[in-house]
C-alpha cells in the first residue's frame, strides 16, 4: 500500500512539474517561459507520468538528503542584462535544475555596475536557498577595483559552470592572417595597433594587460559592450579584438572575421584549427592556465549545509543531462565544472584566479586597491 501511495504521489508531482516552466523576468518587466518550450497532449503527459513515477520518487528521496528543501518556487538572479553569456548559461541551468528540484525557478536579470548590483541583492536576501546567483568572473575583482565589498568568500560555490573561451580576431580585410603577423606589427608599431574591449577590468581588457606584460604595447579602445567591440573590428575602426566564442561563431561561419588564436594554453575541441596563444608565445602560460570569462553558480555563504548539499547534487545531475552537455559543446565552452568538482579544488582554483587577475590589474594601475589588503597573494610569493 505504501509503495502504491508513493507511486501515486510521485505521479502527481511529475504532472505538476510538467505544468510548470522557468519564468524569466527582465528589468523591463517582461516575462517569458524557458523550461517547457515543447507542448504535449494530456494523454502523453499521463503516460510519461505513469512510466516515470517510481523513478521520480527515487530522485526526490535522493535529493532531499534529510531536508524538505525546496518547498516553494526559487529565484535565480543574473546580475547582467538579457542575452549575454551569463544570462544564456544561467537560463539553461535554471531550466534543467528545475526538473531536478521539482520547483519552478524564476530567472531575473538585475544588471549594472559590473554585476555588483544583482550580486548585492542576493547577498541581502535570506540565506535559505531560495535566491540563487549565477555570476561572472568580475566577482573576484570587485574589492580591488573598489566596485563594492563583495568577493567569492561572501558566497558558497555550488559549482563553477563554464569558461567562455576568448579568441583573438581581425576583420576579413585585415592584412594580418596569423597571430605571428599581428604580434610583429605590434612590436614594430608600439602603441599604434588598436584593440577594442568592453571596458576597464573586463576579460577583454585583461587580455590587453597580458599583452603589455609580455612586451606588446597596444592602444586599447573601450566600447559599450563586447558585441560593439567586435563590430568595431568588423567595420574596420579597430585592428583586432578578443570576443567570447559563444558570440563569435556566427561571424566565423560568415567569414566576417579571421580567428588568429584562442587566448588559452590549449586549442578548443570545437575549433581545432585555431591555434592556442601559447603556441606562439609559450611564456604566456603563467597567465593562461585560467579561463578569462568564468561563470559560477553560488548561494549565500551561510546557507544551511543540507540545502547546499541538495543544490550540489541536483547541479551534478544537470551536468550529466544530455541537453546540458550538447548545449555546452555546441557553444564550444570550456567545461570548468568537470575540472574542479570538490571543495578543495574549487578553493585552490578561485584563489589562483584572483591572484593572477587582481595583481595583473593592480600592477597596471587598473585596480585601486592592493590585492594584499584582501589576503590575495601574488603568485610565487
Coordinates of C-alpha atoms in Angstrom, one line a residue:
X1 CA 0.0 0.0 0.0
X2 CA 2.8 2.4 0.9
X3 CA 4.5 1.7 -2.4
X4 CA 1.3 2.3 -4.3
X5 CA 0.7 5.6 -2.4
X6 CA 4.4 6.6 -3.1
X7 CA 3.9 6.0 -6.8
X8 CA 0.7 7.9 -6.8
X9 CA 2.3 10.9 -5.1
X10 CA 5.2 10.9 -7.5
X11 CA 2.9 10.8 -10.5
X12 CA 1.0 13.8 -9.2
X13 CA 4.3 15.6 -8.6
X14 CA 5.5 14.9 -12.1
X15 CA 2.3 16.2 -13.6
X16 CA 2.6 19.3 -11.5
X17 CA 6.2 19.8 -12.7
X18 CA 5.2 19.3 -16.3
X19 CA 2.7 22.2 -16.0
X20 CA 5.5 24.5 -14.7
X21 CA 8.0 26.4 -16.6
X22 CA 11.0 28.6 -15.8
X23 CA 9.6 32.1 -15.6
X24 CA 12.2 34.6 -16.8
X25 CA 11.9 38.3 -16.0
X26 CA 14.0 41.2 -17.2
X27 CA 14.3 44.7 -15.9
X28 CA 11.6 45.9 -18.3
X29 CA 9.1 43.6 -16.6
X30 CA 8.6 41.2 -19.5
X31 CA 8.1 37.6 -18.6
X32 CA 8.8 34.5 -20.8
X33 CA 9.0 30.8 -20.3
X34 CA 12.3 28.9 -20.6
X35 CA 11.9 25.4 -19.4
X36 CA 8.8 23.9 -21.1
X37 CA 9.3 25.0 -24.7
X38 CA 7.7 21.9 -26.1
X39 CA 3.9 21.0 -25.6
X40 CA 2.4 17.6 -25.5
X41 CA -1.1 16.2 -25.3
X42 CA -2.7 15.4 -22.0
X43 CA -2.6 11.7 -22.8
X44 CA 1.1 11.7 -23.5
X45 CA 1.8 13.6 -20.2
X46 CA -0.2 11.0 -18.3
X47 CA 1.7 8.1 -19.9
X48 CA 5.0 9.7 -19.1
X49 CA 4.0 10.3 -15.5
X50 CA 3.0 6.7 -15.1
X51 CA 6.1 5.4 -16.7
X52 CA 8.5 7.6 -14.6
X53 CA 6.6 7.8 -11.3
X54 CA 8.7 5.3 -9.4
X55 CA 12.0 6.9 -10.8
X56 CA 10.8 10.3 -9.8
X57 CA 10.1 9.1 -6.3
X58 CA 13.6 7.8 -6.0
X59 CA 15.1 11.1 -7.3
X60 CA 13.2 13.2 -4.8
X61 CA 14.2 10.9 -2.0
X62 CA 17.9 11.2 -3.1
X63 CA 17.9 15.0 -3.5
X64 CA 16.3 15.8 -0.1
X65 CA 19.2 14.3 2.0
X66 CA 17.3 14.8 5.2
X67 CA 15.7 18.2 4.3
X68 CA 12.4 19.1 2.7
X69 CA 14.0 21.8 0.6
X70 CA 12.8 23.1 -1.8
X71 CA 9.1 23.6 -0.8
X72 CA 8.4 26.7 -2.8
X73 CA 9.5 28.5 -6.1
X74 CA 13.1 29.6 -6.4
X75 CA 14.6 32.8 -7.8
X76 CA 17.8 32.8 -9.7
X77 CA 19.5 36.2 -10.3
X78 CA 21.5 37.0 -13.4
X79 CA 23.5 40.2 -12.5
X80 CA 23.7 41.3 -16.2
X81 CA 21.3 42.1 -19.0
X82 CA 19.5 39.6 -21.1
X83 CA 21.3 37.9 -24.0
X84 CA 24.9 37.9 -22.6
X85 CA 27.0 34.8 -21.8
X86 CA 26.0 34.8 -18.1
X87 CA 22.3 35.1 -19.0
X88 CA 22.4 32.4 -21.6
X89 CA 24.0 29.8 -19.4
X90 CA 22.1 30.9 -16.3
X91 CA 18.8 30.3 -18.0
X92 CA 19.8 26.9 -19.4
X93 CA 21.0 25.9 -15.9
X94 CA 17.6 27.1 -14.4
X95 CA 15.6 25.2 -16.9
X96 CA 17.4 21.9 -16.2
X97 CA 17.8 22.5 -12.5
X98 CA 14.0 23.0 -12.2
X99 CA 13.5 19.4 -13.3
X100 CA 15.8 18.1 -10.6
X101 CA 14.4 20.2 -7.8
X102 CA 10.7 19.9 -8.6
X103 CA 10.0 23.6 -8.2
X104 CA 9.7 26.4 -10.7
X105 CA 12.7 28.8 -11.0
X106 CA 12.2 32.4 -11.9
X107 CA 15.2 33.9 -13.7
X108 CA 15.6 37.6 -13.1
X109 CA 18.1 40.0 -14.7
X110 CA 19.4 42.7 -12.4
X111 CA 22.3 44.3 -14.3
X112 CA 24.5 47.2 -13.5
X113 CA 27.9 48.1 -12.0
X114 CA 29.7 45.1 -13.5
X115 CA 27.2 42.7 -12.0
X116 CA 27.6 44.0 -8.4
X117 CA 24.0 45.3 -8.1
X118 CA 22.4 41.9 -8.7
X119 CA 25.1 40.2 -6.6
X120 CA 24.5 42.6 -3.7
X121 CA 20.7 42.0 -4.0
X122 CA 21.3 38.2 -3.5
X123 CA 23.6 38.9 -0.5
X124 CA 20.8 40.8 1.2
X125 CA 18.3 38.0 0.8
X126 CA 17.7 35.3 3.4
X127 CA 20.3 32.5 3.2
X128 CA 17.7 29.8 2.7
X129 CA 18.5 28.6 -0.8
X130 CA 15.5 30.4 -2.4
X131 CA 17.6 33.2 -4.0
X132 CA 20.4 31.9 -6.2
X133 CA 23.1 33.6 -8.2
X134 CA 25.0 32.9 -11.4
X135 CA 27.9 35.3 -11.5
X136 CA 30.7 36.1 -13.9
X137 CA 34.4 36.5 -13.1
X138 CA 34.1 40.1 -12.0
X139 CA 33.0 38.8 -8.6
X140 CA 36.7 38.1 -7.9
X141 CA 37.8 41.7 -8.7
X142 CA 35.0 43.9 -7.0
X143 CA 37.1 44.7 -3.9
X144 CA 40.4 45.5 -5.7
X145 CA 38.6 47.6 -8.3
X146 CA 36.7 49.3 -5.5
X147 CA 33.3 48.5 -7.0
X148 CA 31.9 47.0 -3.8
X149 CA 32.9 45.0 -0.8
X150 CA 31.8 41.6 -2.2
X151 CA 34.1 38.7 -3.1
X152 CA 33.9 35.0 -3.7
X153 CA 34.2 34.4 0.0
X154 CA 30.8 36.0 0.6
X155 CA 29.2 33.1 -1.2
X156 CA 29.3 29.4 -1.2
X157 CA 30.2 28.0 -4.6
X158 CA 27.7 25.3 -5.7
X159 CA 29.9 24.7 -8.7
X160 CA 31.9 26.5 -11.4
X161 CA 30.0 26.3 -14.6
X162 CA 31.9 27.1 -17.8
X163 CA 34.6 29.2 -19.3
X164 CA 33.7 31.0 -22.5
X165 CA 37.0 31.0 -24.5
X166 CA 38.3 34.3 -25.8
X167 CA 39.5 34.4 -29.4
X168 CA 41.8 37.0 -30.9
X169 CA 40.2 38.0 -34.2
X170 CA 40.7 40.6 -37.0
X171 CA 38.4 41.7 -39.8
X172 CA 38.1 39.8 -43.0
X173 CA 40.0 42.5 -44.9
X174 CA 42.8 42.8 -42.3
X175 CA 46.4 42.4 -43.5
X176 CA 47.1 40.0 -40.6
X177 CA 46.4 36.3 -41.3
X178 CA 48.3 34.8 -38.3
X179 CA 49.0 35.7 -34.7
X180 CA 52.7 36.0 -35.6
X181 CA 51.9 38.7 -38.1
X182 CA 49.8 40.7 -35.7
X183 CA 52.4 40.5 -32.9
X184 CA 55.1 41.5 -35.3
X185 CA 53.1 44.6 -36.3
X186 CA 52.5 45.5 -32.6
X187 CA 56.3 45.2 -31.9
X188 CA 57.1 47.4 -34.9
X189 CA 54.4 50.0 -34.0
X190 CA 54.2 50.1 -30.2
X191 CA 51.0 51.8 -29.0
X192 CA 49.6 52.2 -32.5
X193 CA 47.9 48.9 -33.2
X194 CA 44.3 49.2 -31.8
X195 CA 42.5 46.7 -29.7
X196 CA 38.8 47.0 -28.7
X197 CA 37.3 45.7 -25.5
X198 CA 34.1 46.1 -23.4
X199 CA 35.6 48.2 -20.6
X200 CA 38.3 48.5 -18.0
X201 CA 38.6 45.5 -15.7
X202 CA 36.7 43.2 -18.1
X203 CA 38.0 40.0 -19.5
X204 CA 38.9 41.6 -22.9
X205 CA 40.8 44.4 -21.2
X206 CA 42.6 41.9 -19.1
X207 CA 43.9 40.3 -22.2
X208 CA 45.3 43.6 -23.3
X209 CA 47.1 43.9 -20.0
X210 CA 48.7 40.5 -20.5
X211 CA 49.9 41.6 -23.9
X212 CA 51.6 44.5 -22.2
X213 CA 53.2 42.3 -19.6
X214 CA 54.6 40.2 -22.5
X215 CA 56.1 43.3 -24.2
X216 CA 53.4 44.0 -26.7
X217 CA 52.1 47.6 -26.3
X218 CA 48.7 48.1 -27.9
X219 CA 46.2 51.0 -28.0
X220 CA 43.2 49.8 -26.1
X221 CA 39.8 51.3 -27.1
X222 CA 36.8 50.8 -24.8
X223 CA 33.3 50.1 -26.3
X224 CA 29.9 49.8 -24.5
X225 CA 29.8 46.0 -24.9
X226 CA 31.7 43.1 -26.2
X227 CA 29.4 43.0 -29.3
X228 CA 30.1 46.6 -30.0
X229 CA 33.8 45.9 -29.7
X230 CA 33.5 43.1 -32.2
X231 CA 31.5 45.3 -34.6
X232 CA 34.3 47.9 -34.4
X233 CA 36.7 45.3 -35.8
X234 CA 34.3 44.1 -38.5
X235 CA 33.7 47.7 -39.5
X236 CA 37.4 48.4 -39.8
X237 CA 37.5 51.0 -36.9
X238 CA 39.8 48.8 -34.8
X239 CA 42.6 46.4 -35.7
X240 CA 41.7 43.5 -33.5
X241 CA 39.6 42.3 -30.6
X242 CA 39.1 39.2 -28.4
X243 CA 35.4 38.2 -28.1
X244 CA 34.0 35.1 -26.4
X245 CA 33.5 32.2 -28.7
X246 CA 29.8 32.0 -27.8
X247 CA 29.2 35.3 -29.5
X248 CA 31.7 34.8 -32.3
X249 CA 30.7 31.5 -34.0
X250 CA 28.3 33.1 -36.5
X251 CA 30.9 35.7 -37.6
X252 CA 33.4 32.9 -38.1
X253 CA 31.0 30.9 -40.2
X254 CA 30.1 34.0 -42.3
X255 CA 33.7 34.9 -42.9
X256 CA 33.4 38.4 -41.4
X257 CA 36.3 37.8 -39.1
X258 CA 39.6 35.8 -39.2
X259 CA 40.3 34.0 -35.9
X260 CA 44.1 34.1 -35.2
X261 CA 44.3 32.3 -31.8
X262 CA 42.3 31.2 -28.8
X263 CA 43.6 33.1 -25.7
X264 CA 44.5 29.9 -23.8
X265 CA 47.1 27.3 -23.5
X266 CA 45.1 24.6 -25.3
X267 CA 43.1 24.5 -28.5
X268 CA 39.3 24.2 -28.5
X269 CA 37.8 20.9 -29.4
X270 CA 35.1 22.6 -31.5
X271 CA 37.7 24.6 -33.5
X272 CA 40.9 22.5 -33.6
X273 CA 42.3 24.6 -36.4
X274 CA 42.6 27.7 -34.3
X275 CA 46.0 27.7 -32.5
X276 CA 46.4 28.3 -28.8
X277 CA 48.1 31.6 -27.9
X278 CA 50.9 29.8 -26.1
X279 CA 51.9 28.0 -29.3
X280 CA 53.3 31.4 -30.4
X281 CA 54.2 32.8 -27.0
X282 CA 55.0 29.9 -24.6
X283 CA 56.0 32.5 -21.9
X284 CA 52.3 33.4 -21.6
X285 CA 51.5 30.1 -19.9
X286 CA 51.5 31.6 -16.4
X287 CA 48.7 33.9 -17.4
X288 CA 46.6 31.4 -19.4
X289 CA 46.0 28.4 -17.2
X290 CA 42.7 30.0 -16.0
X291 CA 39.6 30.9 -18.0
X292 CA 39.2 34.7 -18.6
X293 CA 35.4 34.5 -18.8
X294 CA 34.3 32.3 -15.9
X295 CA 30.7 31.7 -14.8
X296 CA 29.9 30.3 -11.3
X297 CA 26.8 29.1 -9.5
X298 CA 26.7 30.3 -5.9
X299 CA 24.5 30.9 -2.8
X300 CA 25.0 33.0 0.3
X301 CA 27.8 31.6 2.3
X302 CA 25.7 31.0 5.4
X303 CA 23.1 28.8 3.6
X304 CA 22.4 25.6 5.6
X305 CA 24.6 22.7 4.7
X306 CA 21.7 20.4 3.9
X307 CA 20.3 23.0 1.4
X308 CA 23.8 23.4 -0.2
X309 CA 24.0 19.6 -0.4
X310 CA 20.7 19.4 -2.3
X311 CA 21.7 22.1 -4.7
X312 CA 25.1 20.5 -5.4
X313 CA 23.6 17.1 -6.0
X314 CA 20.9 18.5 -8.3
X315 CA 23.5 20.5 -10.2
X316 CA 25.7 17.5 -10.8
X317 CA 22.7 15.7 -12.3
X318 CA 22.2 18.7 -14.6
X319 CA 25.8 18.3 -15.8
X320 CA 25.1 14.7 -16.7
X321 CA 21.9 15.7 -18.7
X322 CA 22.4 15.2 -22.4
X323 CA 20.7 18.5 -23.1
X324 CA 23.3 20.4 -21.0
X325 CA 26.2 18.5 -22.5
X326 CA 25.0 19.2 -26.0
X327 CA 24.4 22.9 -25.2
X328 CA 27.9 23.3 -23.8
X329 CA 29.6 21.5 -26.6
X330 CA 27.7 23.3 -29.3
X331 CA 28.8 26.6 -27.8
X332 CA 32.4 25.5 -27.6
X333 CA 32.6 26.2 -23.9
X334 CA 35.3 25.1 -21.5
X335 CA 33.8 22.5 -19.1
X336 CA 35.3 24.0 -15.9
X337 CA 32.8 22.1 -13.8
X338 CA 34.5 18.9 -14.7
X339 CA 37.9 20.1 -13.7
X340 CA 37.1 21.5 -10.2
X341 CA 34.5 19.3 -8.6
X342 CA 35.4 19.1 -4.9
X343 CA 35.7 21.9 -2.3
X344 CA 39.5 21.9 -2.1
X345 CA 39.9 22.0 -5.8
X346 CA 37.4 24.8 -6.1
X347 CA 39.1 26.9 -3.4
X348 CA 42.6 26.4 -5.0
X349 CA 41.2 27.4 -8.4
X350 CA 39.4 30.6 -7.3
X351 CA 42.4 31.6 -5.2
X352 CA 44.7 31.3 -8.2
X353 CA 42.2 33.1 -10.5
X354 CA 42.2 36.1 -8.1
X355 CA 46.0 36.0 -7.7
X356 CA 46.5 36.2 -11.5
X357 CA 43.9 38.8 -12.4
X358 CA 43.8 41.1 -9.3
X359 CA 47.6 41.5 -9.3
X360 CA 47.6 41.9 -13.1
X361 CA 45.1 44.8 -12.8
X362 CA 46.8 46.4 -9.8
X363 CA 50.3 46.3 -11.3
X364 CA 48.9 48.1 -14.4
X365 CA 47.0 50.8 -12.5
X366 CA 43.6 49.4 -13.2
X367 CA 42.7 48.3 -9.7
X368 CA 42.5 50.9 -7.0
X369 CA 43.3 48.7 -4.0
X370 CA 46.1 46.3 -3.4
X371 CA 45.1 42.6 -3.5
X372 CA 47.3 42.2 -0.4
X373 CA 44.7 44.2 1.5
X374 CA 42.3 41.3 1.0
X375 CA 44.7 38.5 1.6
X376 CA 45.2 37.8 -2.1
X377 CA 48.7 36.5 -2.5
X378 CA 50.9 37.2 -5.5
X379 CA 51.8 34.1 -7.3
X380 CA 55.3 33.0 -6.4
X381 CA 55.3 34.7 -3.0

